Tab-separated table of C-alpha atoms and ligand atoms in Angstrom:
chain	number	residue	atom	x	y	z
A	20	MET	CA	116.718	-24.999	108.969
A	21	LEU	CA	116.926	-25.303	105.534
A	22	ILE	CA	114.391	-23.183	103.466
A	23	LYS	CA	114.037	-23.529	99.669
A	24	ARG	CA	111.454	-22.189	97.140
A	25	TYR	CA	110.143	-23.706	93.680
A	26	MET	CA	108.009	-22.238	90.698
A	27	VAL	CA	105.869	-25.173	89.734
A	28	LYS	CA	103.078	-26.021	87.335
A	29	SER	CA	101.636	-28.085	90.023
A	30	MET	CA	101.489	-29.098	93.521
A	31	ASN	CA	102.321	-32.574	92.458
A	32	GLU	CA	105.465	-31.598	90.357
A	33	ALA	CA	106.448	-29.463	93.738
A	34	MET	CA	105.774	-32.319	96.365
A	35	THR	CA	108.041	-34.685	94.162
A	36	ARG	CA	111.074	-32.161	93.937
A	37	ILE	CA	110.228	-31.119	97.337
A	38	ARG	CA	110.614	-34.948	98.403
A	39	TYR	CA	113.155	-35.921	96.551
A	40	GLU	CA	115.565	-32.553	97.257
A	41	LEU	CA	114.647	-32.069	100.683
A	42	GLY	CA	113.158	-35.862	101.749
A	43	LYS	CA	110.412	-36.926	103.725
A	44	ASP	CA	110.204	-34.427	106.472
A	45	ALA	CA	109.902	-31.581	104.771
A	46	VAL	CA	106.797	-29.473	104.973
A	47	ILE	CA	105.248	-26.845	102.848
A	48	ILE	CA	105.432	-23.545	104.516
A	49	SER	CA	103.559	-21.075	101.567
A	50	GLN	CA	101.992	-21.625	98.091
A	51	ARG	CA	101.037	-18.716	95.893
A	52	LYS	CA	99.822	-18.362	92.439
A	53	ILE	CA	101.975	-16.560	89.994
A	54	LYS	CA	100.314	-14.993	86.944
A	55	LYS	CA	103.636	-15.388	84.594
A	56	PRO	CA	102.881	-12.182	81.472
A	57	GLY	CA	102.726	-13.291	78.157
A	58	PHE	CA	100.060	-13.445	75.970
A	59	PHE	CA	97.185	-13.434	77.956
A	60	GLY	CA	98.459	-16.289	79.736
A	61	LEU	CA	97.996	-18.210	76.654
A	62	PHE	CA	101.403	-20.078	76.503
A	63	SER	CA	102.857	-19.526	79.852
A	64	PRO	CA	100.543	-21.425	81.859
A	65	ARG	CA	99.761	-20.645	85.749
A	66	MET	CA	102.870	-21.088	87.903
A	67	ILE	CA	102.757	-21.890	91.937
A	68	GLU	CA	105.336	-20.136	93.976
A	69	VAL	CA	106.013	-23.049	96.414
A	70	THR	CA	108.402	-22.846	99.508
A	71	ALA	CA	109.158	-25.589	101.491
A	72	ALA	CA	111.641	-26.185	104.982
A	73	VAL	CA	113.757	-28.600	106.217
A	74	GLU	CA	115.179	-29.403	110.034
A	75	ASN	CA	118.968	-29.673	108.608
A	76	SER	CA	118.961	-32.599	110.900
A	77	SER	CA	116.355	-34.509	109.125
A	78	LYS	CA	118.341	-34.322	106.208
A	79	LYS	CA	121.285	-35.373	107.518
A	80	ASP	CA	119.335	-38.286	108.884
A	81	ASN	CA	118.897	-39.194	105.162
A	82	THR	CA	121.621	-39.373	103.875
A	83	ASP	CA	121.711	-42.767	105.741
A	84	ASN	CA	121.981	-45.772	103.006
A	85	LYS	CA	118.106	-47.143	104.450
A	86	LYS	CA	116.673	-43.187	104.021
A	87	GLN	CA	118.140	-42.441	101.131
A	88	GLU	CA	116.460	-45.647	99.505
A	89	ASN	CA	113.380	-44.699	101.293
A	90	THR	CA	113.820	-41.210	99.436
A	91	LEU	CA	114.272	-42.982	96.022
A	92	GLU	CA	111.437	-45.121	96.283
A	93	ASN	CA	109.126	-42.360	96.974
A	94	SER	CA	110.547	-40.203	94.326
A	95	ILE	CA	109.815	-43.046	92.357
A	96	GLU	CA	106.104	-43.060	93.555
A	97	SER	CA	105.374	-39.452	93.132
A	98	ILE	CA	107.084	-39.197	89.942
A	99	LYS	CA	104.732	-42.075	88.532
A	100	LYS	CA	101.714	-40.361	90.117
A	101	LEU	CA	102.899	-37.317	88.166
A	102	MET	CA	102.982	-38.657	85.240
A	103	ASN	CA	99.448	-40.577	85.726
A	104	ASP	CA	98.081	-37.367	86.858
A	105	GLN	CA	99.073	-35.597	83.309
A	106	ILE	CA	98.026	-38.142	81.274
A	107	SER	CA	94.347	-38.454	82.988
A	108	SER	CA	94.536	-34.997	82.661
A	109	SER	CA	95.066	-34.825	79.477
A	110	LYS	CA	92.276	-37.212	78.493
A	111	ALA	CA	89.842	-35.899	81.139
A	112	SER	CA	87.380	-34.302	77.681
A	113	PRO	CA	85.170	-31.107	79.306
A	114	SER	CA	87.088	-28.028	78.587
A	115	TYR	CA	88.337	-25.970	81.503
A	116	SER	CA	89.223	-29.453	82.772
A	117	SER	CA	92.928	-28.563	82.962
A	118	GLU	CA	92.061	-25.174	84.590
A	119	ARG	CA	90.159	-27.208	87.681
A	120	LYS	CA	92.845	-29.715	87.736
A	121	ASN	CA	94.885	-26.440	88.912
A	122	GLU	CA	92.717	-25.453	91.003
A	123	THR	CA	92.794	-28.583	92.970
A	124	ASP	CA	96.341	-28.977	93.273
A	125	TYR	CA	96.461	-25.842	94.380
A	126	SER	CA	94.436	-26.818	97.595
A	127	TYR	CA	97.118	-29.034	98.123
A	128	LYS	CA	98.131	-28.509	101.920
A	129	LYS	CA	100.989	-29.946	104.458
A	130	GLU	CA	98.605	-33.138	105.607
A	131	ASP	CA	98.076	-34.004	101.565
A	132	ILE	CA	102.335	-34.307	102.016
A	133	ARG	CA	101.839	-36.714	105.066
A	134	ASP	CA	99.073	-38.560	103.392
A	135	VAL	CA	100.941	-39.067	99.993
A	136	LYS	CA	103.789	-40.270	102.544
A	137	ASP	CA	101.859	-42.400	104.709
A	138	THR	CA	100.416	-44.436	101.422
A	139	THR	CA	104.208	-44.623	100.048
A	140	LYS	CA	105.626	-45.912	103.077
A	141	ASN	CA	102.610	-48.835	102.598
A	142	GLN	CA	103.378	-49.080	99.257
A	143	TYR	CA	107.282	-50.193	100.386
A	144	PRO	CA	107.017	-52.564	103.347
A	145	SER	CA	110.441	-54.231	102.616
A	146	GLN	CA	110.968	-54.431	98.992
A	147	ASN	CA	114.422	-52.269	98.615
A	148	ASN	CA	115.845	-54.987	96.415
A	149	GLN	CA	117.373	-54.172	93.006
A	150	ASP	CA	114.979	-56.014	91.022
A	151	TYR	CA	112.032	-54.303	92.252
A	152	LEU	CA	113.883	-51.006	91.483
A	153	VAL	CA	114.530	-51.917	87.898
A	154	LYS	CA	111.172	-53.005	87.053
A	155	GLU	CA	109.732	-49.757	88.515
A	156	MET	CA	112.204	-47.548	86.253
A	157	ARG	CA	110.994	-49.106	83.532
A	158	GLU	CA	107.281	-48.775	84.027
A	159	MET	CA	108.299	-44.872	84.824
A	160	LYS	CA	110.297	-44.959	81.615
A	161	SER	CA	107.126	-45.995	79.831
A	162	LEU	CA	105.035	-43.244	81.345
A	163	ILE	CA	107.443	-40.631	80.515
A	164	SER	CA	107.939	-41.420	76.880
A	165	LYS	CA	104.182	-41.471	76.623
A	166	VAL	CA	103.747	-37.771	77.924
A	167	ILE	CA	106.956	-36.848	75.645
A	168	SER	CA	105.256	-38.214	72.838
A	169	GLY	CA	102.409	-36.564	73.928
A	170	GLU	CA	100.766	-39.680	73.073
A	171	ASP	CA	97.669	-38.713	74.674
A	172	ALA	CA	97.050	-34.771	74.744
A	173	LYS	CA	96.402	-35.568	71.146
A	174	GLU	CA	92.917	-36.791	72.349
A	175	LYS	CA	92.807	-32.794	72.801
A	176	PRO	CA	94.422	-30.271	70.294
A	177	TYR	CA	94.368	-26.657	70.421
A	178	GLU	CA	92.740	-27.053	73.588
A	179	ASN	CA	94.566	-23.687	75.576
A	180	LEU	CA	94.438	-22.128	72.704
A	181	ARG	CA	90.728	-22.387	71.678
A	182	LYS	CA	89.841	-21.845	75.480
A	183	SER	CA	91.976	-18.846	75.523
A	184	LEU	CA	90.180	-17.477	71.995
A	185	ILE	CA	86.846	-17.859	73.598
A	186	ASN	CA	87.971	-16.413	76.739
A	187	ASN	CA	88.352	-13.322	74.920
A	188	ASP	CA	84.760	-13.516	73.743
A	189	ILE	CA	85.493	-14.534	70.135
A	190	GLU	CA	82.295	-16.818	69.452
A	191	GLU	CA	82.750	-20.147	69.507
A	192	ASN	CA	82.571	-20.609	65.699
A	193	LEU	CA	84.924	-18.550	64.426
A	194	VAL	CA	87.639	-19.748	67.610
A	195	GLU	CA	86.881	-23.274	65.335
A	196	ASN	CA	87.457	-21.251	61.976
A	197	ILE	CA	90.285	-20.252	63.261
A	198	ILE	CA	91.746	-22.946	64.247
A	199	LYS	CA	91.464	-24.275	61.177
A	200	ASP	CA	94.569	-21.929	60.131
A	201	ILE	CA	96.670	-23.027	62.485
A	202	PRO	CA	98.653	-26.267	61.573
A	203	LEU	CA	99.140	-28.286	65.134
A	204	SER	CA	102.671	-28.109	64.777
A	205	ALA	CA	102.159	-24.394	64.929
A	206	GLU	CA	99.003	-24.586	68.305
A	207	GLN	CA	101.585	-22.136	70.050
A	208	ASP	CA	103.033	-19.946	67.782
A	209	ILE	CA	101.529	-16.269	68.065
A	210	ASP	CA	102.972	-15.165	65.018
A	211	ILE	CA	100.406	-17.795	62.642
A	212	LEU	CA	97.893	-17.026	65.601
A	213	LYS	CA	98.119	-13.111	64.814
A	214	GLU	CA	98.241	-14.223	60.852
A	215	ALA	CA	95.172	-16.096	61.349
A	216	ILE	CA	93.664	-13.022	63.151
A	217	GLU	CA	94.558	-10.649	60.511
A	218	LYS	CA	93.841	-11.770	57.911
A	219	ARG	CA	90.256	-11.719	59.349
A	220	ILE	CA	90.654	-7.959	59.865
A	221	ALA	CA	89.265	-5.550	57.412
A	222	VAL	CA	89.947	-1.593	58.028
A	223	GLU	CA	89.471	0.787	55.034
A	224	ASN	CA	90.913	4.501	55.062
A	225	VAL	CA	87.531	6.009	53.864
A	226	ASP	CA	87.786	9.373	51.824
A	227	LEU	CA	84.620	11.312	53.493
A	228	LYS	CA	82.475	12.945	49.826
A	229	GLY	CA	78.952	13.761	49.481
A	230	PRO	CA	76.145	12.605	51.659
A	231	VAL	CA	77.428	9.913	54.609
A	232	VAL	CA	75.307	8.339	56.080
A	233	LEU	CA	75.386	6.704	60.110
A	234	VAL	CA	72.795	3.733	60.867
A	235	GLY	CA	72.228	1.334	63.870
A	236	PRO	CA	71.042	0.950	67.135
A	237	THR	CA	70.013	3.592	69.716
A	238	GLY	CA	72.952	4.612	72.045
A	239	VAL	CA	75.908	2.988	70.173
A	240	GLY	CA	77.274	7.186	69.263
A	241	LYS	CA	76.049	7.472	66.391
A	242	THR	CA	75.420	11.763	67.050
A	243	THR	CA	79.042	11.730	68.938
A	244	THR	CA	80.433	10.155	66.096
A	245	ILE	CA	79.041	12.524	63.206
A	246	ALA	CA	80.073	15.510	65.849
A	247	LYS	CA	83.191	14.191	66.305
A	248	LEU	CA	84.051	13.536	62.154
A	249	ALA	CA	82.578	16.936	61.628
A	250	GLY	CA	84.649	18.586	64.147
A	251	ARG	CA	87.967	17.027	62.901
A	252	MET	CA	86.870	17.911	59.220
A	253	ALA	CA	85.385	21.361	60.060
A	254	LEU	CA	87.813	22.441	62.223
A	255	ILE	CA	91.604	20.904	61.171
A	256	GLU	CA	90.939	19.850	57.628
A	257	LYS	CA	88.812	23.229	56.895
A	258	LYS	CA	86.224	21.306	54.431
A	259	LYS	CA	82.308	22.407	54.131
A	260	VAL	CA	80.329	20.284	56.326
A	261	GLY	CA	76.802	20.205	55.719
A	262	LEU	CA	74.703	17.686	59.475
A	263	ILE	CA	71.503	16.455	58.421
A	264	THR	CA	69.234	14.788	60.627
A	265	VAL	CA	66.332	12.311	60.652
A	266	ASP	CA	66.482	11.706	65.105
A	267	THR	CA	62.833	13.073	65.106
A	268	TYR	CA	61.789	10.780	68.063
A	269	ARG	CA	63.913	11.293	71.035
A	270	ILE	CA	63.099	14.829	72.892
A	271	GLY	CA	66.564	16.272	72.814
A	272	ALA	CA	68.504	14.142	70.043
A	273	VAL	CA	67.631	17.069	67.521
A	274	ASP	CA	68.689	19.727	69.594
A	275	GLN	CA	71.951	17.533	70.910
A	276	LEU	CA	73.809	17.806	66.944
A	277	LYS	CA	72.025	21.473	67.012
A	278	THR	CA	74.279	22.581	69.299
A	279	TYR	CA	77.021	20.939	67.980
A	280	ALA	CA	76.555	22.495	64.558
A	281	GLU	CA	75.770	25.837	66.124
A	282	ILE	CA	79.352	26.042	67.405
A	283	MET	CA	80.760	24.704	64.246
A	284	ASN	CA	79.006	26.936	62.527
A	285	LEU	CA	77.975	24.534	60.012
A	286	ASP	CA	74.869	24.104	58.012
A	287	PHE	CA	72.273	21.912	59.645
A	288	LYS	CA	68.509	20.807	58.742
A	289	VAL	CA	66.005	18.120	60.502
A	290	VAL	CA	63.922	15.959	58.392
A	291	ILE	CA	60.688	14.613	59.069
A	292	THR	CA	59.811	13.249	55.188
A	293	THR	CA	61.504	11.146	53.263
A	294	LYS	CA	60.703	14.571	50.471
A	295	GLU	CA	62.398	16.963	52.810
A	296	MET	CA	65.124	14.443	53.321
A	297	GLU	CA	65.181	14.855	49.315
A	298	ASP	CA	65.324	18.543	49.436
A	299	ALA	CA	68.463	18.808	52.313
A	300	VAL	CA	70.649	16.737	50.485
A	301	LYS	CA	70.384	18.757	47.371
A	302	SER	CA	70.648	21.878	49.637
A	303	MET	CA	73.883	21.216	50.335
A	304	GLU	CA	75.411	20.119	47.304
A	305	HIS	CA	77.945	22.697	48.141
A	306	CYS	CA	79.249	21.229	51.179
A	307	ASP	CA	82.518	19.018	50.609
A	308	VAL	CA	80.633	16.331	52.806
A	309	ILE	CA	76.706	16.147	54.390
A	310	LEU	CA	76.582	14.087	57.431
A	311	ILE	CA	73.399	12.467	58.115
A	312	ASP	CA	72.369	11.272	61.708
A	313	THR	CA	69.519	9.555	61.953
A	314	THR	CA	67.511	8.183	64.614
A	315	GLY	CA	68.363	4.717	66.485
A	316	ARG	CA	66.132	2.029	65.319
A	317	SER	CA	65.552	-1.622	66.637
A	318	SER	CA	67.027	-4.280	64.594
A	319	LYS	CA	64.342	-6.571	65.464
A	320	ASN	CA	62.055	-4.257	64.752
A	321	SER	CA	61.725	-4.786	60.377
A	322	MET	CA	59.428	-1.976	60.097
A	323	GLN	CA	61.032	0.785	61.575
A	324	ILE	CA	64.185	-0.406	59.905
A	325	SER	CA	62.108	0.003	56.546
A	326	GLU	CA	61.031	2.947	57.561
A	327	LEU	CA	64.470	4.236	57.518
A	328	ARG	CA	65.304	2.907	54.538
A	329	ALA	CA	63.049	4.831	52.805
A	330	PHE	CA	64.959	7.879	53.712
A	331	VAL	CA	68.703	6.279	53.360
A	332	GLN	CA	67.202	5.293	49.732
A	333	LYS	CA	66.672	9.227	49.278
A	334	VAL	CA	69.973	10.108	49.899
A	335	ASN	CA	71.577	8.119	47.431
A	336	SER	CA	74.571	7.325	49.227
A	337	ASP	CA	77.444	4.929	48.581
A	338	ASN	CA	78.953	5.980	51.859
A	339	ILE	CA	76.376	4.018	54.815
A	340	HIS	CA	78.434	2.654	57.490
A	341	LEU	CA	76.936	0.673	60.623
A	342	VAL	CA	77.315	2.125	63.546
A	343	ILE	CA	77.731	-0.751	66.761
A	344	SER	CA	79.146	-0.911	70.458
A	345	ALA	CA	82.475	-2.781	71.035
A	346	THR	CA	80.749	-3.907	74.103
A	347	THR	CA	77.366	-5.334	72.194
A	348	LYS	CA	76.469	-8.688	73.657
A	349	ASN	CA	77.500	-11.783	70.621
A	350	ARG	CA	74.087	-12.387	70.504
A	351	ASP	CA	72.971	-8.998	69.883
A	352	ILE	CA	75.905	-8.694	66.990
A	353	LYS	CA	74.363	-11.481	64.754
A	354	SER	CA	70.880	-9.674	64.979
A	355	ILE	CA	72.135	-6.000	64.529
A	356	VAL	CA	74.749	-7.030	61.715
A	357	GLU	CA	71.999	-8.831	60.384
A	358	GLY	CA	68.976	-6.617	61.094
A	359	PHE	CA	70.536	-3.500	59.543
A	360	LYS	CA	71.716	-5.199	55.635
A	361	ILE	CA	68.457	-3.941	53.987
A	362	LEU	CA	70.221	-0.724	54.131
A	363	ASN	CA	73.127	-1.532	52.512
A	364	TYR	CA	75.602	-0.388	54.797
A	365	ASN	CA	79.302	-0.618	52.857
A	366	HIS	CA	81.594	0.093	56.367
A	367	VAL	CA	81.494	-0.512	60.219
A	368	ILE	CA	82.040	1.974	62.988
A	369	ILE	CA	83.003	0.376	66.303
A	370	THR	CA	82.461	2.639	69.121
A	371	LYS	CA	83.219	2.680	73.043
A	372	LEU	CA	86.141	0.329	72.750
A	373	ASP	CA	87.238	2.411	76.008
A	374	GLU	CA	84.921	0.261	77.758
A	375	THR	CA	85.942	-2.718	77.091
A	376	SER	CA	88.867	-4.593	78.089
A	377	VAL	CA	88.437	-7.434	75.562
A	378	TYR	CA	88.266	-7.066	72.414
A	379	GLY	CA	87.082	-10.191	69.998
A	380	SER	CA	83.644	-8.816	69.557
A	381	ILE	CA	85.294	-6.939	66.913
A	382	LEU	CA	85.947	-10.110	65.012
A	383	ASN	CA	82.252	-11.090	65.599
A	384	ILE	CA	81.727	-7.955	63.914
A	385	LEU	CA	83.503	-8.231	61.281
A	386	GLN	CA	82.676	-11.700	60.750
A	387	LEU	CA	78.998	-11.343	60.326
A	388	ALA	CA	79.100	-7.601	58.943
A	389	ASP	CA	81.807	-8.651	55.902
A	390	LYS	CA	82.373	-5.349	56.028
A	391	PRO	CA	85.295	-3.169	56.566
A	392	ILE	CA	85.860	-0.914	59.446
A	393	SER	CA	86.135	2.590	58.552
A	394	PHE	CA	86.686	4.399	62.100
A	395	MET	CA	86.894	3.575	65.725
A	396	THR	CA	85.842	5.416	68.997
A	397	THR	CA	87.709	5.338	71.828
A	398	GLY	CA	85.897	8.001	74.597
A	399	GLN	CA	83.241	10.771	74.488
A	400	THR	CA	85.277	13.769	74.037
A	401	VAL	CA	84.642	16.002	70.781
A	402	PRO	CA	86.224	15.542	68.488
A	403	ASP	CA	89.804	14.013	69.625
A	404	ASP	CA	88.574	10.469	70.147
A	405	ILE	CA	88.014	8.829	67.280
A	406	THR	CA	90.503	7.245	65.063
A	407	ILE	CA	91.406	4.198	62.622
A	408	PHE	CA	93.324	1.599	63.787
A	409	THR	CA	95.866	-0.879	61.349
A	410	LYS	CA	95.039	-4.709	60.968
A	411	GLU	CA	97.967	-5.139	63.053
A	412	LYS	CA	96.712	-3.081	66.143
A	413	ILE	CA	93.452	-4.203	66.339
A	414	ALA	CA	94.591	-7.877	66.253
A	415	LYS	CA	96.694	-6.867	69.164
A	416	LEU	CA	93.840	-5.709	71.047
A	417	ILE	CA	92.550	-8.595	70.325
A	418	MET	CA	95.306	-10.964	71.169
A	419	GLY	CA	95.200	-9.163	74.750
A	420	GLU	CA	99.134	-7.549	73.635
A	421	ASP	CA	97.788	-3.960	73.446
A	422	ASN	CA	95.469	-1.405	74.616
A	423	ILE	CA	93.977	1.172	72.783
A	424	CYS	CA	95.839	4.392	75.158
B	670	LIG	N1	82.625	5.409	76.173
B	670	LIG	C1	82.120	6.250	74.828
B	670	LIG	N2	81.438	6.521	75.156
B	670	LIG	C2	80.233	7.065	73.807
B	670	LIG	C3	81.469	7.035	73.181
B	670	LIG	N3	80.780	7.762	71.868
B	670	LIG	C4	79.440	8.127	72.234
B	670	LIG	N4	79.494	7.746	73.845
B	670	LIG	C5	78.505	7.690	74.469
B	670	LIG	O1	77.202	7.353	74.954
B	670	LIG	C6	76.456	7.757	74.491
B	670	LIG	C7	75.482	7.777	73.288
B	670	LIG	O2	75.664	8.371	72.779
B	670	LIG	P1	75.068	9.106	71.168
B	670	LIG	O3	75.956	9.362	69.979
B	670	LIG	O4	73.831	9.594	71.183
B	670	LIG	O5	74.157	7.529	70.396
B	670	LIG	P2	72.968	7.363	69.588
B	670	LIG	O6	71.848	6.930	70.071
B	670	LIG	O7	73.548	6.133	68.250
B	670	LIG	O8	73.242	9.181	68.844
B	670	LIG	C8	76.607	9.127	75.024
B	670	LIG	O9	76.729	9.247	76.353
B	670	LIG	C9	78.082	9.436	74.534
B	670	LIG	O10	79.057	10.228	75.331
B	670	LIG	C10	82.724	6.135	72.855
B	670	LIG	O11	83.695	6.133	71.861
B	670	LIG	N5	82.896	5.712	74.424
B	671	LIG	MG1	71.760	10.407	68.383
């Protein structure tokens, strides 16, 4: 028995090659999908590993002239079928069609080979004369040149790229916007794509001085981030740090920051009115930096946001950071980023990068907020899990070429 393994893109391709190389009596003994490494599979299509076997005797049989002709005819038919399939799959308009096609291909069984064999037999009762084969070859040549020139594929350019960006949670309008920056000839050029993504990332290494305010929805990590920043500046940079919180709504919320202030021996004040906020900031003028925590507000509640604005205005800070989690759903990002705009934030802090493995949300946040990233947080540990990544690193994260470790 002769056993051979093939790495192919589709079962059609496998069947064509198997029939050509091993003859019509070959049977498929195993098939499995292989995930090739690469830029989130974008430029390395999923392959199928197919193992086929044929009895030596039947292969020997194939050497007889008549059977050789049959094999050639079968191969021609299969190649034609393959070409036609490629053309019709590139014509299929709905996205993900090629993926579905692969799934269908993958479901081919041994019986399918027999089916095709039978069909080909019927199509070639006894026409193995030269003229017929020449005609067939011409037809094939025209199909091949159609596929190579990409004549039909032009109907849906950028399809793989578009799918990969959407799969990485980049919002659809932004995907189209990115694609506009990529010439068709560079559709598969990772460096050009990286450039287009980096262009949309803004990072600013902020020198934290004076009052610094953190705003954002509940639970995104504002208080934890303040504790991390305070820890870094007070313990490592030996700066004088003051803490203020207007986080008075939730029982325990004040205690959280108070505990950090006590551990790090920092000035700490809780404010309830805007007047108290003004006084607290004045009383900490001797500090290098005053970190101000706020109660999480719902971006949908404009009353709550206006109330917070009154506090923020009293601080008179040019260091206001919107805190938002990398795990935020796309439809919520818009309402958060827009809802908090009346607070005039000038930076964004993106938290919980450790809680996601897909980072398209970073681009969506930046696109909507139109402000640079000041910090990113990567875990719950105070003060370690806070960092500022470079644009290159963020682009690599988004493209799945890097991780946060
Ligand atoms: N995994 C992870 N959890 C975080 C991060 N930052 C904060 N958290 C957690 O998120 C929860 C809410 O944090 P908190 O600071 O109270 O959020 P706030 O309501 O915005 O002040 C807490 O359990 C934090 O430990 C982060 O970067 N990664
Ligand atoms: Mg809090």
